[in-house]
């Protein structure tokens, strides 16, 4: 049986090469930063990026900082009509990788399997109620090397959408 690709599949595929250009940094104070490499990025995409990272890492949006830096050569053209969507997929991939590395660091620190860990409001907790803020795990989770990994994007239920999907005039509910 042949599987047809939908528009979202194509957008995701076009975003993969640009994923390596986006890095999500978890700082020791528990804030999360990302520098978007596009000179023409709109504030709406920057706002969406903050929301996507907050949702993917389960941190309050106020802890996410987005900055715009000089553009670098990028396989996705700034004139592409799907730049925002493609960039958002790349941001989700980078945030999912950060989440994966933080959970692995907490697993090593607690001696608990990753499956027993919960990440809520920027705090990782295990079944024995050991807790660590993501900032305390940042150095252990960090990597200076570029390595190929597989990540799984969070697929929250509608009831779990605490950040993305809230109008910018309304404050999203604080998690935790």
CSV table of C-alpha atoms in Angstrom, one decimal:
chain,number,residue,atom,x,y,z
A,1,UNK,CA,0.0,0.0,0.0
A,2,UNK,CA,1.3,3.4,-0.9
A,3,UNK,CA,1.1,6.2,1.7
A,4,UNK,CA,0.5,9.6,0.3
A,5,UNK,CA,2.3,12.6,1.8
A,6,UNK,CA,0.2,15.5,3.1
A,7,UNK,CA,1.2,19.1,3.1
A,8,UNK,CA,2.3,18.9,6.7
A,9,UNK,CA,4.6,15.9,5.8
A,10,UNK,CA,6.2,18.0,3.1
A,11,UNK,CA,6.7,21.0,5.4
A,12,UNK,CA,8.3,18.8,8.0
A,13,UNK,CA,10.6,17.3,5.5
A,14,UNK,CA,11.7,20.7,4.2
A,15,UNK,CA,12.4,21.8,7.8
A,16,UNK,CA,14.8,19.0,8.6
A,17,UNK,CA,17.9,20.4,7.0
A,18,UNK,CA,17.3,23.7,8.8
A,19,UNK,CA,16.9,22.0,12.2
A,20,UNK,CA,20.7,22.0,12.6
A,21,UNK,CA,20.7,25.8,12.5
A,22,UNK,CA,18.5,26.2,15.6
A,23,UNK,CA,19.8,25.5,19.1
A,24,UNK,CA,17.7,25.7,22.2
A,25,UNK,CA,19.8,26.5,25.3
A,26,UNK,CA,18.7,25.8,28.8
A,27,UNK,CA,20.5,28.1,31.2
A,28,UNK,CA,21.5,27.4,34.7
A,29,UNK,CA,18.9,29.9,36.0
A,30,UNK,CA,16.2,27.7,34.4
A,31,UNK,CA,15.5,30.1,31.5
A,32,UNK,CA,15.4,28.8,28.0
A,33,UNK,CA,16.9,30.7,25.1
A,34,UNK,CA,16.8,30.4,21.3
A,35,UNK,CA,18.4,32.5,18.7
A,36,UNK,CA,16.5,32.5,15.4
A,37,UNK,CA,18.7,32.9,12.3
A,38,UNK,CA,16.5,35.0,10.2
A,39,UNK,CA,16.9,38.7,9.6
A,40,UNK,CA,13.3,39.0,8.4
A,41,UNK,CA,11.6,36.9,11.1
A,42,UNK,CA,8.4,38.5,12.2
A,43,UNK,CA,7.5,39.1,15.8
A,44,UNK,CA,4.6,36.7,15.4
A,45,UNK,CA,7.0,33.8,14.6
A,46,UNK,CA,9.2,34.8,17.5
A,47,UNK,CA,6.1,34.7,19.8
A,48,UNK,CA,5.1,31.4,18.3
A,49,UNK,CA,8.6,30.1,18.9
A,50,UNK,CA,8.5,31.0,22.6
A,51,UNK,CA,5.1,29.3,22.9
A,52,UNK,CA,6.3,26.1,21.1
A,53,UNK,CA,9.4,25.9,23.3
A,54,UNK,CA,7.4,26.5,26.5
A,55,UNK,CA,5.0,23.8,25.5
A,56,UNK,CA,7.6,21.3,24.4
A,57,UNK,CA,9.7,21.8,27.6
A,58,UNK,CA,6.8,22.3,29.9
A,59,UNK,CA,8.1,25.7,31.2
A,60,UNK,CA,6.2,28.9,31.8
A,61,UNK,CA,6.4,31.1,28.7
A,62,UNK,CA,8.0,33.9,30.7
A,63,UNK,CA,11.1,31.6,31.1
A,64,UNK,CA,11.6,31.5,27.3
A,65,UNK,CA,13.7,34.1,25.6
A,66,UNK,CA,13.8,34.4,21.8
A,67,UNK,CA,16.4,36.6,20.1
A,68,UNK,CA,16.9,37.4,16.4
A,69,UNK,CA,20.5,37.1,15.1
A,70,UNK,CA,22.0,37.8,11.7
A,71,UNK,CA,20.8,35.4,9.0
A,72,UNK,CA,23.0,32.5,8.0
A,73,UNK,CA,22.8,30.5,4.7
A,74,UNK,CA,19.8,28.3,5.1
A,75,UNK,CA,18.2,25.7,2.8
A,76,UNK,CA,14.8,27.3,3.3
A,77,UNK,CA,14.4,30.6,1.5
A,78,UNK,CA,13.1,33.7,3.3
A,79,UNK,CA,10.7,34.1,0.5
A,80,UNK,CA,9.2,30.6,1.0
A,81,UNK,CA,5.5,31.0,1.9
A,82,UNK,CA,5.9,28.3,4.5
A,83,UNK,CA,9.0,29.7,6.3
A,84,UNK,CA,7.1,30.2,9.5
A,85,UNK,CA,5.7,26.7,9.6
A,86,UNK,CA,9.0,25.2,8.6
A,87,UNK,CA,10.9,27.2,11.2
A,88,UNK,CA,8.4,26.2,13.9
A,89,UNK,CA,8.9,22.5,13.1
A,90,UNK,CA,12.7,23.0,13.5
A,91,UNK,CA,12.2,24.8,16.8
A,92,UNK,CA,10.0,21.9,18.1
A,93,UNK,CA,12.7,19.5,17.1
A,94,UNK,CA,15.4,21.5,18.9
A,95,UNK,CA,13.2,21.8,22.0
A,96,UNK,CA,12.3,18.1,21.9
A,97,UNK,CA,16.0,17.3,21.8
A,98,UNK,CA,16.6,19.6,24.8
A,99,UNK,CA,13.8,17.8,26.7
A,100,UNK,CA,15.2,14.4,25.8
A,101,UNK,CA,18.7,15.4,27.1
A,102,UNK,CA,17.3,17.0,30.3
A,103,UNK,CA,15.3,13.8,31.0
A,104,UNK,CA,18.4,11.7,30.4
A,105,UNK,CA,20.5,13.9,32.8
A,106,UNK,CA,17.8,13.6,35.4
A,107,UNK,CA,17.6,9.9,34.9
A,108,UNK,CA,21.4,9.6,35.6
A,109,UNK,CA,21.2,12.0,38.6
A,110,UNK,CA,18.2,10.2,40.2
A,111,UNK,CA,19.0,6.7,39.2
A,112,UNK,CA,15.5,6.4,37.8
A,113,UNK,CA,14.5,5.3,34.3
A,114,UNK,CA,13.4,8.1,32.0
A,115,UNK,CA,9.9,6.5,31.8
A,116,UNK,CA,9.5,7.3,35.6
A,117,UNK,CA,10.2,11.0,35.1
A,118,UNK,CA,7.7,13.9,34.7
A,119,UNK,CA,8.6,17.3,33.4
A,120,UNK,CA,6.2,20.0,34.7
A,121,UNK,CA,6.7,23.7,35.0
A,122,UNK,CA,10.4,23.4,34.4
A,123,UNK,CA,10.9,20.8,37.2
A,124,UNK,CA,11.7,17.1,36.6
A,125,UNK,CA,10.3,14.8,39.2
A,126,UNK,CA,10.6,11.0,39.6
A,127,UNK,CA,8.4,8.4,41.3
A,128,UNK,CA,10.3,8.8,44.6
A,129,UNK,CA,9.5,12.6,44.5
A,130,UNK,CA,13.0,13.6,43.8
A,131,UNK,CA,13.0,17.0,42.0
A,132,UNK,CA,15.3,19.1,40.0
A,133,UNK,CA,14.8,22.3,38.1
A,134,UNK,CA,15.9,22.1,34.5
A,135,UNK,CA,18.5,24.8,35.2
A,136,UNK,CA,20.2,22.5,37.7
A,137,UNK,CA,20.5,19.9,35.0
A,138,UNK,CA,21.5,22.2,32.2
A,139,UNK,CA,25.2,21.7,32.4
A,140,UNK,CA,24.9,17.9,32.6
A,141,UNK,CA,22.5,17.8,29.7
A,142,UNK,CA,24.5,20.2,27.5
A,143,UNK,CA,26.4,19.0,24.4
A,144,UNK,CA,29.0,20.9,22.4
A,145,UNK,CA,29.0,18.3,19.7
A,146,UNK,CA,26.6,18.0,16.9
A,147,UNK,CA,25.3,14.4,16.9
A,148,UNK,CA,22.5,12.7,15.0
A,149,UNK,CA,19.7,11.6,17.2
A,150,UNK,CA,16.1,10.7,16.9
A,151,UNK,CA,13.6,12.7,18.9
A,152,UNK,CA,9.9,12.3,19.5
A,153,UNK,CA,7.9,15.5,19.4
A,154,UNK,CA,5.4,15.9,22.2
A,155,UNK,CA,1.8,15.2,21.0
A,156,UNK,CA,-0.3,16.7,23.8
A,157,UNK,CA,-4.0,16.2,24.1
A,158,UNK,CA,-6.1,19.3,23.6
A,159,UNK,CA,-6.6,19.5,27.4
A,160,UNK,CA,-2.8,19.6,27.9
A,161,UNK,CA,-2.3,22.6,25.7
A,162,UNK,CA,-1.4,25.2,28.3
A,163,UNK,CA,0.7,27.6,26.2
A,164,UNK,CA,0.2,27.2,22.4
A,165,UNK,CA,-3.3,28.1,21.3
A,166,UNK,CA,-3.9,30.8,23.8
A,167,UNK,CA,-4.5,34.3,22.3
A,168,UNK,CA,-1.6,36.7,22.9
A,169,UNK,CA,-3.9,39.1,24.9
A,170,UNK,CA,-4.8,36.3,27.4
A,171,UNK,CA,-2.2,35.0,29.8
A,172,UNK,CA,-1.8,31.2,29.5
A,173,UNK,CA,-2.4,29.4,32.7
A,174,UNK,CA,0.8,28.7,34.7
A,175,UNK,CA,1.7,25.1,34.8
A,176,UNK,CA,2.4,23.3,38.0
